[in-house]
Amino acid sequence: MAEQSIVLQLEGVTKAYNVDTPVEVEVLHGIDLVLRRGEFVALIGPSGSGKSTLLNLIGLLDRPTSGRIFIEGHETSTLDDADLTRLRGHSIGFVFQYHYLISAFTALENVMMPMLVEKTFPDDAMKARAALLLDQVGLSQWKDNLATNMSGGQQQRVAIARALAMQPALILADEPTGNLDTKSADTVFEMMRRINVENGTTFLIVTHNMDLARQCDRIVEVVDGRVTTPAEI
Amino acid sequence: MNRWAPFEWITALRFLREGRMQTLFITAGVSIGVAVIVFMSAMLAGLQANFIKRVLTSQPHIQLIPPDEVARPLRNAPGVIEAALMQRPTQRLRSIDQWQKVRTQLTQWSDITNVSPTVTASALAVRGDASRSISLIGVDPEVYFNIVRVPDYIIAGKPRVASDDIIIGRDLALDLGVSVGDKLNVSSAIGGARVLTISGIFDFGNKGANMRSTYVALRTGQALSKLVGGVTSIDLTVRDVYAAEKIARAVQASTGVQADSWIKTNAQFFTAVNAQQSSNSMIRLFVGLSVAFGIASVLIVSVIQRSKDIGILRAMGTSQGQILRVFLLQGGLLGFTGSMIGSALGGGALFLWHTYMRQADGGELFPLILETKLFVAAILLAAVTGVAAAAVPALRAAKLDPVVAIRG
């Protein structure tokens, strides 16, 4: 079944820093993980457990020391930097704790940006799609605002719209609500859930908020660089 | 967003627009630098052209003269050295050996534009009680006036030298109290004497030349100096005045007649011109460098300020090459815009300077030479300098690790 196809697969992934020096330290020890299409997964774990490192590896921003990572069936360890960048642009969308919109551009242009990077020249289709995405996150009327002239919740919603621009199979969200008040946090979370249901986009959400984690399909916990199944949800 | 502009242009322009103050100040800096370069280049080119024109319209580029006479010791036997005192012989007026042959040979050189045989002798101009020593220059006006533009300096009469005509300078005319049409008794040191009619009076703007130089027909000169059929020098002009020394060497080698170029006879002047040129180049180089460093430092700061933007752009699939181009383009745009404004400023300043700064006599200080070439070169060079200056910041931006940039 399509819903069951594998979007992300990690096989024995390890990550060590300062390799081949006396201060070598391994932060991830043999991670195995599978995410299927349409899953909405929470990634939890105490600070320093290796969550962020894991997210960077999955996001192809960093390379594992050993083990293999498959994104939509592509083995990534053999790809060079340019191919990784391309795959990242097409298959993965990022939402960070801070919105990281580019302040020189309007909300609409920020959403267009991944498409512009890909196609080089702006066109009407791009603009139409960006407007549609902004509509989905309920920000149609804000589309011509500069990113800096919006509230935190609005900026985060623009960031989600931007992450969806290339129709990625997987969205990685690093504490997307961590910096927002409760009301905005709920709006943003509901929005992600709705997009997950409507578009079948897979979400991997790093969070410290157990209430949010419990609302996900599945919880993956990282403790001391290993994936464990949480004892109590 | 303009649909004709690619991602790199859109982003570079937006970044520049957002960093308004930085952009404004560095553009002003580039403008001033380029204005200084344009102004100095054009002004010095004008001044120099003026100097050279003045020097080279009153003297030949190359002058061929007979070799110096030297005395040689007479030895009794080979290997025997005598402690004889050698006295340098006096240099009497002599003709260049077979000068017609030399002239024919020289007229065939493509580098040489004019060949004019000349007789120069010292003489006395006498009128009534007054007498003045003069330098009598016998010329063929058709060619000689292409070399020394006497007709340009005529203030009375005509630049005509028929066999009984003489053209004299303004100061000599004042001293002797003569004007056009008056007769002048000219006797050479060798003993020839003639009564000549003043056909024209010139003013070279130089008292010495106005007192001494007089022009007569070649045959008259030959007769007065008792060198019938001979010439004391052959004057040349060449196409490239800066190559005169090289050509003089070649002429000397092929004709065997001593050839002196203006570069050699005006060594001091030439050194001054060269010094001016190299100091101008140095100033331009250092102004250019400071413009380049200005652009580079602004962009370095911009890369640091925008590291999060760069990180997020990389995360969404922007390649290193695209980031590199965004920053190179910013450098190029700063250089280009600054140099456009700077060229306008420099051109305007030149125009004002030219209009209001005058010589003591009210004449222009230098000819206003606004060559398109200079502006195009300045603008292109500034744009290239901008791109080059952006190389270090742009590489730094492209090499940013997105993980580090985002976590920043």
XYZ file of C-alpha atoms in Angstrom:
641
model
C 0.000 0.000 0.000
C 1.154 3.504 -0.792
C 0.683 4.691 2.792
C 2.957 1.980 3.949
C 5.900 2.775 1.624
C 9.091 3.636 3.458
C 10.095 7.285 3.415
C 13.076 7.105 5.717
C 15.194 4.187 6.774
C 18.238 4.224 9.054
C 20.436 1.126 9.334
C 23.000 0.964 12.117
C 23.747 4.666 11.915
C 26.516 5.892 14.207
C 27.972 9.351 14.564
C 31.245 10.096 16.260
C 33.086 13.378 16.663
C 36.865 13.871 16.731
C 37.349 10.540 14.988
C 40.870 9.045 15.301
C 41.885 11.410 18.079
C 42.240 10.653 21.791
C 39.073 12.609 22.470
C 36.896 10.643 20.032
C 33.331 10.566 21.246
C 30.461 8.606 19.748
C 27.113 10.301 20.235
C 24.887 7.924 18.273
C 25.306 4.170 18.584
C 23.772 2.026 15.878
C 20.443 3.693 15.252
C 17.805 1.741 13.333
C 14.679 3.619 12.413
C 11.946 3.381 9.799
C 9.373 6.040 8.964
C 6.545 5.191 6.592
C 4.569 7.493 4.369
C 1.937 9.468 6.236
C 3.335 8.817 9.710
C 3.293 11.586 12.295
C 6.110 10.799 14.691
C 7.422 12.536 17.794
C 11.121 12.369 18.593
C 11.780 12.906 22.272
C 14.727 12.613 24.566
C 16.619 14.550 27.180
C 19.034 17.318 26.224
C 22.346 15.927 25.022
C 20.847 12.582 24.055
C 21.728 13.067 20.382
C 18.325 14.190 19.032
C 19.699 17.146 17.152
C 22.582 15.143 15.746
C 20.119 12.519 14.563
C 17.932 15.176 12.971
C 20.914 16.683 11.145
C 21.829 13.257 9.772
C 18.288 12.560 8.631
C 18.123 16.048 7.113
C 21.311 15.297 5.114
C 22.982 18.311 6.682
C 25.638 16.012 8.115
C 27.013 12.567 7.228
C 27.007 9.524 9.524
C 30.292 7.948 10.640
C 28.930 4.522 9.717
C 25.625 2.967 8.773
C 23.275 3.820 5.946
C 20.455 6.292 5.477
C 17.790 5.808 2.790
C 15.534 8.667 1.775
C 12.614 7.439 -0.354
C 14.750 4.453 -1.258
C 17.875 6.457 -2.231
C 21.018 5.320 -0.458
C 22.670 8.580 0.603
C 26.172 7.558 1.702
C 27.368 7.303 -1.913
C 26.043 10.715 -2.966
C 28.313 13.726 -3.277
C 27.511 17.102 -1.714
C 25.741 18.476 -4.785
C 23.483 15.406 -5.023
C 22.777 15.531 -1.284
C 21.790 19.196 -1.637
C 19.474 18.328 -4.508
C 17.888 15.407 -2.653
C 17.487 17.573 0.431
C 15.757 20.254 -1.613
C 13.305 17.784 -3.138
C 12.525 15.307 -0.404
C 12.915 17.093 2.897
C 11.335 20.200 4.356
C 12.661 21.873 7.489
C 10.831 23.702 10.248
C 13.089 25.035 12.992
C 12.453 26.227 16.503
C 13.089 29.757 15.328
C 11.340 30.397 12.062
C 14.456 31.404 10.058
C 12.520 33.192 7.399
C 14.763 35.351 5.218
C 14.046 38.867 6.373
C 14.816 40.475 3.026
C 11.780 38.767 1.466
C 7.995 38.859 1.956
C 6.028 35.902 3.319
C 5.018 34.863 -0.199
C 8.565 35.136 -1.513
C 9.898 33.093 1.394
C 7.490 30.308 0.458
C 8.544 30.591 -3.198
C 12.215 30.414 -2.258
C 12.777 26.609 -2.406
C 11.109 26.529 -5.834
C 13.168 29.511 -7.004
C 16.374 27.842 -5.833
C 15.426 24.808 -7.894
C 14.186 26.541 -11.049
C 16.297 29.750 -10.939
C 13.700 31.989 -12.638
C 10.426 32.900 -10.891
C 7.188 32.121 -12.716
C 3.435 32.321 -12.175
C 3.050 28.659 -11.252
C 5.518 29.163 -8.406
C 3.680 32.208 -7.196
C 0.313 30.462 -7.405
C 1.589 27.484 -5.443
C 3.107 29.722 -2.753
C -0.209 31.609 -2.464
C -2.063 28.304 -2.133
C 0.284 27.126 0.616
C -0.078 30.398 2.501
C -3.822 29.969 2.183
C -3.501 26.477 3.693
C -1.778 27.907 6.757
C -4.335 30.708 6.896
C -2.074 33.593 6.015
C -3.369 34.710 2.595
C -3.833 38.276 3.726
C -0.296 38.484 5.098
C 1.433 37.310 1.968
C 3.034 40.645 1.092
C 4.280 41.344 4.604
C 7.992 41.263 5.171
C 8.904 38.308 7.336
C 9.959 40.629 10.132
C 6.535 42.274 10.357
C 4.694 39.170 11.590
C 4.077 37.525 14.930
C 6.036 34.453 16.023
C 3.117 32.097 15.329
C 2.557 33.598 11.906
C 6.226 33.338 11.040
C 6.262 29.692 12.053
C 3.230 29.032 9.864
C 5.022 30.698 6.934
C 7.981 28.428 7.677
C 5.669 25.402 7.492
C 4.254 26.616 4.185
C 7.825 27.010 2.946
C 8.737 23.501 4.082
C 5.813 22.199 1.991
C 6.806 24.123 -1.149
C 8.620 21.279 -2.900
C 6.017 18.689 -1.826
C 8.612 16.845 0.228
C 7.897 13.336 1.453
C 9.302 14.171 4.871
C 9.157 17.235 7.072
C 11.633 17.557 9.913
C 10.439 19.904 12.623
C 12.863 20.812 15.400
C 10.747 22.022 18.334
C 8.442 23.919 15.966
C 6.301 25.165 18.867
C 9.066 25.566 21.425
C 9.235 29.289 20.995
C 5.511 30.046 20.845
C 2.789 30.791 23.384
C 0.271 28.025 24.054
C -2.387 29.322 21.708
C -0.026 29.805 18.750
C 1.621 26.480 19.556
C -1.745 24.695 19.335
C -2.583 26.390 16.039
C 0.772 25.438 14.530
C 0.545 21.857 15.761
C -3.005 21.406 14.480
C -1.925 22.798 11.155
C 0.879 20.264 10.824
C -1.473 17.458 11.771
C -4.009 18.610 9.195
C -1.393 18.792 6.443
C -0.220 15.317 7.466
C -3.731 13.948 7.107
C -4.628 15.866 3.935
C -1.359 15.525 2.004
C 0.018 12.331 3.496
C 3.291 14.102 4.316
C 5.438 12.304 6.858
C 6.395 14.409 9.907
C 9.207 13.863 12.362
C 8.802 16.342 15.188
C 11.401 16.901 17.877
C 9.690 18.104 21.026
C 10.040 18.377 24.772
C 6.315 18.755 25.197
C 4.872 15.375 26.261
C 1.293 16.545 25.616
C 2.162 17.152 21.973
C 4.134 13.904 21.771
C 1.138 11.924 22.997
C -0.969 13.344 20.153
C 1.407 11.828 17.578
C 1.011 8.403 15.928
C 4.196 7.135 17.428
C 6.938 8.255 19.798
C 10.614 7.584 19.214
C 12.812 8.248 22.212
C 16.549 8.777 22.042
C 18.471 8.130 25.237
C 22.250 8.224 25.352
C 22.533 7.852 21.616
C 20.220 4.846 21.312
C 16.607 4.558 20.203
C 14.423 3.118 22.921
C 10.729 2.500 23.096
C 9.398 4.702 25.859
C 8.193 2.825 28.931
C 5.145 4.981 29.432
C 3.289 7.221 27.003
C 10.110 39.442 -8.034
C 11.127 40.108 -11.583
C 10.617 37.115 -13.795
C 13.641 38.007 -15.911
C 15.956 37.909 -12.930
C 17.410 34.597 -11.770
C 17.546 33.526 -8.135
C 21.081 34.850 -7.601
C 20.227 38.338 -8.878
C 16.997 38.550 -6.901
C 18.708 37.478 -3.691
C 21.797 39.657 -4.179
C 19.661 42.736 -4.850
C 17.409 42.039 -1.864
C 20.365 41.566 0.450
C 21.872 44.853 -0.732
C 18.542 46.613 -0.374
C 17.988 45.277 3.119
C 21.434 46.353 4.300
C 20.603 49.880 3.181
C 23.143 51.772 5.269
C 26.059 49.484 4.476
C 25.159 49.565 0.794
C 24.842 53.339 0.802
C 28.152 53.959 2.525
C 30.204 51.510 0.529
C 28.663 52.759 -2.730
C 29.645 56.287 -1.700
C 33.170 55.026 -0.952
C 33.470 53.313 -4.322
C 32.051 56.392 -6.059
C 34.607 58.707 -4.494
C 37.437 56.318 -5.335
C 36.366 55.978 -8.955
C 35.779 59.737 -9.223
C 39.345 60.369 -8.037
C 40.723 57.859 -10.532
C 38.711 59.273 -13.437
C 39.525 62.863 -12.528
C 43.238 62.249 -12.099
C 43.560 60.121 -15.204
C 41.789 62.579 -17.453
C 43.504 65.620 -15.971
C 46.966 64.140 -16.173
C 46.338 62.810 -19.670
C 45.302 66.328 -20.653
C 48.252 68.024 -18.976
C 50.663 65.547 -20.430
C 49.246 65.804 -23.920
C 49.590 69.560 -23.561
C 53.223 69.412 -22.405
C 54.187 66.989 -25.091
C 52.404 68.992 -27.731
C 54.285 72.101 -26.644
C 57.622 70.367 -26.622
C 57.125 68.444 -29.834
C 55.691 71.201 -31.993
C 58.772 73.361 -31.444
C 61.408 70.729 -32.123
C 61.906 67.610 -34.240
C 61.378 64.177 -32.696
C 64.727 63.010 -33.995
C 67.634 65.069 -35.299
C 70.401 63.652 -37.451
C 73.707 65.512 -37.089
C 77.186 64.924 -38.493
C 79.463 62.958 -36.214
C 81.771 64.854 -33.863
C 85.250 65.466 -35.131
C 87.830 63.744 -32.995
C 91.612 63.936 -33.027
C 93.539 60.677 -33.073
C 97.134 60.228 -31.956
C 99.635 59.323 -34.639
C 101.726 56.448 -33.430
C 105.173 55.606 -34.565
C 104.968 51.900 -34.158
C 102.401 49.384 -33.006
C 102.666 48.626 -29.310
C 104.435 51.851 -28.463
C 102.431 54.107 -26.204
C 103.160 57.784 -26.245
C 102.033 60.067 -23.441
C 100.671 62.581 -25.897
C 98.152 65.257 -24.794
C 95.071 65.012 -26.952
C 93.173 68.213 -27.571
C 89.563 68.036 -28.686
C 89.248 69.748 -32.041
C 86.760 72.576 -32.516
C 83.521 71.488 -34.153
C 83.315 73.492 -37.334
C 80.154 73.703 -39.361
C 80.015 70.604 -41.503
C 77.539 69.001 -43.801
C 76.137 65.512 -43.315
C 77.953 63.262 -45.728
C 75.765 62.252 -48.689
C 72.669 63.618 -47.020
C 70.477 63.179 -50.110
C 71.027 59.436 -49.952
C 70.196 59.389 -46.246
C 67.045 61.421 -46.856
C 65.863 59.065 -49.593
C 66.484 56.130 -47.307
C 64.579 57.692 -44.420
C 61.526 58.724 -46.455
C 60.924 55.030 -47.088
C 60.575 54.197 -43.362
C 56.973 53.692 -42.358
C 57.607 54.871 -38.767
C 58.913 58.231 -39.962
C 56.410 60.856 -41.049
C 58.551 63.850 -42.052
C 62.134 64.188 -43.233
C 63.471 67.717 -43.408
C 67.075 68.650 -44.270
C 68.090 71.843 -42.452
C 71.036 74.211 -42.275
C 71.666 75.919 -38.983
C 74.291 78.620 -38.574
C 74.914 81.524 -36.233
C 74.663 84.972 -37.690
C 74.223 88.650 -36.850
C 71.069 90.575 -37.700
C 71.958 94.213 -38.200
C 69.684 97.188 -38.622
C 71.166 100.599 -38.229
C 73.137 100.743 -35.014
C 71.481 97.723 -33.512
C 72.740 94.215 -34.035
C 71.645 90.961 -32.469
C 73.110 87.495 -32.730
C 70.653 85.029 -34.231
C 70.420 81.415 -35.120
C 69.785 81.176 -38.830
C 67.742 78.141 -39.743
C 67.543 77.329 -43.418
C 64.555 75.111 -44.133
C 62.365 73.637 -46.790
C 59.061 75.066 -45.481
C 56.874 72.366 -47.068
C 58.277 69.689 -44.780
C 59.858 71.670 -41.986
C 56.629 73.417 -41.021
C 55.107 69.958 -40.439
C 57.779 69.422 -37.807
C 57.973 72.817 -36.139
C 54.618 74.450 -36.645
C 55.866 77.959 -37.238
C 52.681 78.960 -39.147
C 50.653 78.271 -35.952
C 52.637 80.930 -34.094
C 52.723 83.674 -36.733
C 51.354 86.923 -35.276
C 52.098 89.210 -38.235
C 52.750 88.640 -41.945
C 52.862 85.213 -43.558
C 54.857 82.035 -42.938
C 56.547 82.439 -46.309
C 60.244 81.819 -46.989
C 61.130 82.663 -50.560
C 64.842 83.118 -51.277
C 65.004 86.697 -49.885
C 62.539 86.206 -47.006
C 63.206 85.807 -43.315
C 60.804 84.986 -40.509
C 61.849 86.366 -37.122
C 60.585 86.276 -33.541
C 58.543 88.918 -31.747
C 61.278 89.956 -29.304
C 63.904 90.315 -32.020
C 61.492 92.465 -34.030
C 60.910 94.693 -30.965
C 64.649 95.003 -30.263
C 65.448 95.945 -33.803
C 62.350 98.045 -34.237
C 61.253 96.262 -37.392
C 57.946 94.969 -38.732
C 56.753 92.898 -41.666
C 58.153 94.121 -44.972
C 61.239 95.762 -43.446
C 64.709 94.829 -44.596
C 67.282 93.205 -42.374
C 70.998 92.878 -42.937
C 72.098 89.364 -42.059
C 75.747 88.359 -41.965
C 76.884 84.935 -40.920
C 79.917 84.185 -38.742
C 81.531 82.492 -41.716
C 81.362 85.696 -43.711
C 78.325 85.446 -45.949
C 76.013 88.463 -45.959
C 72.555 89.149 -47.442
C 69.787 91.691 -47.145
C 66.557 89.852 -46.369
C 62.942 91.022 -46.172
C 60.896 90.192 -43.072
C 57.924 88.147 -44.303
C 56.510 87.098 -40.950
C 56.856 87.473 -37.198
C 56.162 84.591 -34.801
C 55.649 84.310 -31.056
C 56.633 80.948 -29.531
C 55.764 82.195 -26.036
C 59.434 81.856 -25.073
C 61.712 84.914 -25.021
C 64.885 82.989 -25.846
C 63.355 81.385 -28.925
C 61.711 84.664 -29.958
C 65.117 86.379 -29.795
C 67.280 83.760 -31.460
C 65.356 81.665 -33.939
C 64.972 82.939 -37.507
C 63.853 81.008 -40.541
C 65.096 81.395 -44.105
C 64.907 79.288 -47.249
C 67.260 76.279 -47.344
C 69.254 77.717 -50.251
C 69.632 81.089 -48.508
C 70.842 79.314 -45.392
C 73.313 77.252 -47.399
C 74.644 80.364 -49.148
C 75.027 82.356 -45.923
C 76.809 79.537 -44.099
C 78.913 78.764 -47.159
C 77.701 75.179 -47.223
C 76.335 75.180 -50.743
C 74.523 71.899 -51.348
C 75.085 70.785 -47.773
C 72.902 70.453 -44.682
C 73.925 70.489 -41.035
C 71.062 68.330 -39.804
C 68.144 66.244 -40.948
C 65.048 66.668 -38.781
C 62.522 63.872 -38.441
C 59.115 63.303 -36.960
C 57.843 59.830 -36.116
C 54.425 58.295 -35.706
C 54.860 57.163 -32.077
C 56.674 59.896 -30.142
C 57.488 57.512 -27.280
C 59.289 55.162 -29.673
C 61.553 58.017 -30.879
C 64.610 56.810 -28.998
C 64.287 53.302 -30.388
C 63.839 54.587 -33.915
C 66.795 56.969 -33.471
C 68.995 53.999 -32.578
C 67.795 52.107 -35.647
C 68.348 55.145 -37.891
C 71.854 55.593 -36.546
C 72.640 51.932 -37.092
C 71.409 51.895 -40.679
C 72.668 55.332 -41.889
C 75.806 55.777 -39.824
C 74.762 59.346 -38.996
C 74.415 60.332 -35.368
C 70.691 60.458 -34.440
C 69.412 62.117 -31.254
C 65.794 61.682 -30.187
C 63.765 64.231 -28.241
C 63.722 61.763 -25.367
C 67.492 62.036 -25.130
C 67.782 65.758 -25.707
C 64.919 66.466 -23.259
C 65.910 63.813 -20.745
C 64.780 65.907 -17.794
C 61.408 66.630 -19.283
C 60.930 63.019 -20.205
C 61.869 61.908 -16.698
C 59.317 64.342 -15.299
C 56.625 62.977 -17.591
C 57.526 59.439 -16.590
C 57.569 60.273 -12.892
C 54.176 61.885 -13.211
C 52.854 58.880 -15.045
C 54.135 56.398 -12.484
C 52.952 58.453 -9.515
C 49.558 58.611 -11.187
C 49.577 54.846 -11.637
C 50.535 54.325 -7.999
C 47.755 56.597 -6.758
C 45.250 54.819 -8.970
C 46.458 51.434 -7.784
C 46.147 52.333 -4.117
C 42.772 54.012 -4.496
C 41.632 50.885 -6.358
C 42.968 48.663 -3.597
C 41.251 50.630 -0.854
C 37.984 50.418 -2.813
C 38.465 46.660 -3.106
C 39.188 46.250 0.599
C 36.174 48.392 1.446
C 33.886 46.151 -0.592
C 35.471 43.023 0.858
C 35.078 44.172 4.464
C 31.429 45.151 4.008
C 30.679 41.765 2.458
C 32.557 39.883 5.186
C 30.345 41.557 7.769
C 27.304 40.817 5.623
C 28.211 37.109 5.441
C 28.468 36.959 9.240
C 25.181 38.808 9.685
C 23.462 36.541 7.197
C 24.899 33.220 8.260
C 21.457 32.019 9.398
C 19.914 33.034 6.068
C 22.712 31.205 4.290
C 22.197 28.131 6.473
C 18.470 27.993 5.802
C 19.034 28.556 2.067
C 21.478 25.648 2.066
C 18.998 23.485 4.013
C 16.292 24.134 1.421
C 18.528 22.924 -1.402
C 20.613 25.934 -2.445
C 23.962 24.781 -3.832
C 27.332 26.166 -2.769
C 27.719 27.601 -6.270
C 24.465 29.548 -5.953
C 25.515 31.029 -2.586
C 28.929 31.884 -4.046
C 27.324 33.703 -6.948
C 24.932 35.636 -4.700
C 27.883 37.208 -2.884
C 30.137 37.657 -5.936
C 27.240 39.422 -7.578
C 26.831 41.765 -4.612
C 30.504 42.736 -4.948
C 30.143 43.254 -8.676
C 26.972 45.313 -8.248
C 28.581 47.528 -5.591
C 31.593 48.102 -7.849
C 29.452 48.726 -10.911
C 26.973 51.112 -9.267
C 29.719 52.958 -7.405
C 31.742 53.391 -10.582
C 28.744 54.693 -12.554
C 28.171 57.377 -9.936
C 31.918 57.940 -9.577
C 32.384 58.401 -13.326
C 29.625 60.991 -13.374
C 31.174 62.767 -10.369
C 34.680 62.646 -11.863
C 33.445 63.866 -15.242
C 31.498 66.683 -13.588
C 34.482 67.716 -11.468
C 36.706 67.734 -14.564
C 34.255 69.920 -16.387
C 34.074 72.404 -13.487
C 37.843 72.399 -13.047
C 38.302 72.979 -16.744
C 35.778 75.815 -16.734
C 37.022 77.688 -13.665
C 40.731 76.938 -13.369
C 42.570 79.051 -15.917
C 46.170 79.814 -16.728
C 47.557 83.260 -15.959
C 46.830 84.336 -19.532
C 43.251 83.024 -19.372
C 43.997 80.019 -21.560
C 42.851 76.574 -20.575
C 45.072 74.743 -18.102
C 44.775 71.523 -20.047
C 42.575 70.273 -22.883
C 39.420 68.565 -21.630
C 39.794 65.013 -22.847
C 36.737 62.976 -21.806
C 37.310 59.714 -23.579
C 34.512 57.151 -23.497
C 37.292 54.604 -23.270
C 38.346 55.947 -19.870
C 34.833 55.716 -18.422
C 34.101 52.291 -19.871
C 37.450 51.065 -18.551
C 36.822 52.567 -15.098
C 33.360 51.012 -14.850
C 34.440 47.591 -16.083
C 37.499 47.619 -13.873
C 35.463 48.607 -10.810
C 32.916 45.862 -11.480
C 35.689 43.290 -11.881
C 37.412 44.628 -8.752
C 34.105 44.294 -6.890
C 33.711 40.670 -7.954
C 37.343 39.937 -7.060
C 36.987 41.661 -3.695
C 33.880 39.568 -3.020
C 35.794 36.329 -3.633
C 36.910 35.802 -0.043
C 33.548 36.632 1.596
C 31.672 34.631 -1.055
C 33.850 31.558 -0.571
C 33.348 31.891 3.146
C 29.584 32.038 2.671
C 29.571 29.053 0.314
C 31.668 26.973 2.697
C 29.455 27.683 5.727
C 28.336 24.433 7.327
C 24.528 24.692 7.347
C 24.347 22.870 10.704
C 26.671 25.376 12.343
C 25.041 28.318 10.566
C 21.552 27.382 11.703
C 22.533 26.448 15.285
C 24.761 29.549 15.224
